[in-house]
Short mmCIF file of C-alpha atoms in Angstrom, two decimals:
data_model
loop_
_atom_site.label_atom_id
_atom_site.label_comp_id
_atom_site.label_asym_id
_atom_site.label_seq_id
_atom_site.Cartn_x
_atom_site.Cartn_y
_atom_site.Cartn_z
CA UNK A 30 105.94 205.98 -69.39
CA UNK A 31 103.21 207.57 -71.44
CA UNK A 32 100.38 205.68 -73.88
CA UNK A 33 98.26 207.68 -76.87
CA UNK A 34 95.39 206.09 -77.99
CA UNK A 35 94.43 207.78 -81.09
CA UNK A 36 90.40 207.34 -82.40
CA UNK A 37 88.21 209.24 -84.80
CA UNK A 38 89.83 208.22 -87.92
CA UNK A 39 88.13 206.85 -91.16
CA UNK A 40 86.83 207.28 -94.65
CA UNK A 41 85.47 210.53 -95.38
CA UNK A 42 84.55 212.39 -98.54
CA UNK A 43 86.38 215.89 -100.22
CA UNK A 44 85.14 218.66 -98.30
CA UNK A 45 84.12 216.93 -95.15
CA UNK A 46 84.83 217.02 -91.59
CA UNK A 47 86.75 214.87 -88.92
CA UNK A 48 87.77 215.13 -85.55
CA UNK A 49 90.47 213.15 -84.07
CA UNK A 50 90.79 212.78 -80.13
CA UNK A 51 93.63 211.40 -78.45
CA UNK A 52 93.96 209.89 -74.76
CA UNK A 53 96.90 210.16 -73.27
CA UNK A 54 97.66 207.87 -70.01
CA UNK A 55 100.97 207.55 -67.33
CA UNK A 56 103.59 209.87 -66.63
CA UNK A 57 101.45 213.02 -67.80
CA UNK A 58 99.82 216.18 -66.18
CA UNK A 59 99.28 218.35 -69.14
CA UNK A 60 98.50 218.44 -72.61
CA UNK A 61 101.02 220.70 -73.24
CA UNK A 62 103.44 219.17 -75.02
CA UNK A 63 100.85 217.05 -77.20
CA UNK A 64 100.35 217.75 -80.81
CA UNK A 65 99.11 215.85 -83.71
CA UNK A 66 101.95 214.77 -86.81
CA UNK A 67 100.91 213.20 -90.13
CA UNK A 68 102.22 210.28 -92.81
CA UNK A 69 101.29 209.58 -95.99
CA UNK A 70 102.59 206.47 -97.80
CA UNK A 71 106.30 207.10 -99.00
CA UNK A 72 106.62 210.44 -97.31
CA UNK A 73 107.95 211.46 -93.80
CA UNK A 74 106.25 212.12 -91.07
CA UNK A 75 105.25 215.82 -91.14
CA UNK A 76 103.45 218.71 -88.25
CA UNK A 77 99.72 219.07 -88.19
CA UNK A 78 99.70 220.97 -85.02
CA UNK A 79 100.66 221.33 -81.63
CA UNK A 80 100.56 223.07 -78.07
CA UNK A 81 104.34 224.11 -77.13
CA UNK A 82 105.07 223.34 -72.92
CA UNK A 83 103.85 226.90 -72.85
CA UNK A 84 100.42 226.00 -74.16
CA UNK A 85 100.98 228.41 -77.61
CA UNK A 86 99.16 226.36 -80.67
CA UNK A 87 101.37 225.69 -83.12
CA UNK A 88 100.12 224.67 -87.10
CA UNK A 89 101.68 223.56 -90.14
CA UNK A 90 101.17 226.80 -92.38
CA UNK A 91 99.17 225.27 -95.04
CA UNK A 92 96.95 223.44 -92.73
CA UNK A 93 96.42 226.30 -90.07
CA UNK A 94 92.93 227.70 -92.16
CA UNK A 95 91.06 224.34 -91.94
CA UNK A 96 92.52 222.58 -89.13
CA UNK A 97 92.14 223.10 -84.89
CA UNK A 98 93.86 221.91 -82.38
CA UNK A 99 92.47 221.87 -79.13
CA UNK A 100 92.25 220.30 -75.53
CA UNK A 101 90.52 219.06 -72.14
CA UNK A 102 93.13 218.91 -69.48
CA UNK A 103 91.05 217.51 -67.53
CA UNK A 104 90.63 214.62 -69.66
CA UNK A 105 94.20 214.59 -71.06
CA UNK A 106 92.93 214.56 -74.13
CA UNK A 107 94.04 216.72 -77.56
CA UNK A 108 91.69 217.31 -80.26
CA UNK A 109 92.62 217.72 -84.16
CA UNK A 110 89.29 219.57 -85.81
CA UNK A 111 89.85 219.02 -89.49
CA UNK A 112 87.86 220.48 -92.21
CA UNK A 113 87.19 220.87 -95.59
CA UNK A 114 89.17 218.15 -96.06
CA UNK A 115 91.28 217.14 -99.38
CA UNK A 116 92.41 214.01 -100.86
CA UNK A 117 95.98 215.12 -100.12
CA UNK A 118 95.27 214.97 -96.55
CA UNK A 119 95.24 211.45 -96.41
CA UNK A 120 97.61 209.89 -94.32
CA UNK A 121 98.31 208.40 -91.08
CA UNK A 122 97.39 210.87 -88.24
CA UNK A 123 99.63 210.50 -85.02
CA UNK A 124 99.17 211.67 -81.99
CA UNK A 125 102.18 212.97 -79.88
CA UNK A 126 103.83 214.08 -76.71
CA UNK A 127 107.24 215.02 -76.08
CA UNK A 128 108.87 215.76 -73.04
CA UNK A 129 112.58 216.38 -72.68
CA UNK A 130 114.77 214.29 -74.76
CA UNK A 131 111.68 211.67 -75.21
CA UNK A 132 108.99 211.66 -77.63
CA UNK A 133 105.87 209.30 -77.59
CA UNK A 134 103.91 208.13 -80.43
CA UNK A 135 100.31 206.29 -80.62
CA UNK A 136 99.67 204.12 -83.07
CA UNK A 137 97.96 206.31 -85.50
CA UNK A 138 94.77 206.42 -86.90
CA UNK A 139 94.13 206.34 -90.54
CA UNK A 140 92.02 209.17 -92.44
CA UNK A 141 91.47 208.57 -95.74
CA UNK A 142 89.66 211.55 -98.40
CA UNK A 143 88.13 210.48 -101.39
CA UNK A 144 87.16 212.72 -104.38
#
């Protein structure tokens, strides 16, 4: 079994930075295979970005300009660097591993941009 504990989420203004961090715990030796997926209310959940098993980072086009993903093995933990942000990126950010047939979700954490 694998956990994700998601933190760094909050209120933040147009134009401004976060940074998510997610934990990951168990049954896991990389952080390939960890990404980052979004929701917004009403809408499905959709890619922010992701390392592939090979360790290749992998963006939503739209998002790839202001948004980086990256890691700490060591730590098991995935990073989301997200800036200049916009009101449409509000949503539910999720962190993510999958690994075979399984996929694991945290909880999310919520970001929300005001204009």
């Amino acid at each position: 079994q694998v956990q994700l504990v998601e933190s760094g989420g909050g209120p933040v203004q147009a134009g401004g930075s976060l940074r998510l961090a997610c934990t990951a715990s168990g049954n896991i030796f990389s952080i390939n295979g960890m990404g980052w997926y979004r929701q917004a209310p009403g809408k499905q959940r959709e890619l922010v970005a992701r390392f592939s098993r090979g360790g290749s980072e992998n963006y939503e086009e739209s998002l790839a300009g202001r948004f980086t993903i990256s890691g700490d093995n060591s730590k098991m933990t995935v990073y989301l660097q997200m800036n200049n942000l916009k009101p449409e990126d509000t949503a539910v950010y999720y962190c993510n591993f999958r690994e075979g047939s399984t996929t694991y979700w945290g909880q999310g954490t919520q970001v929300t941009v005001s204009s």
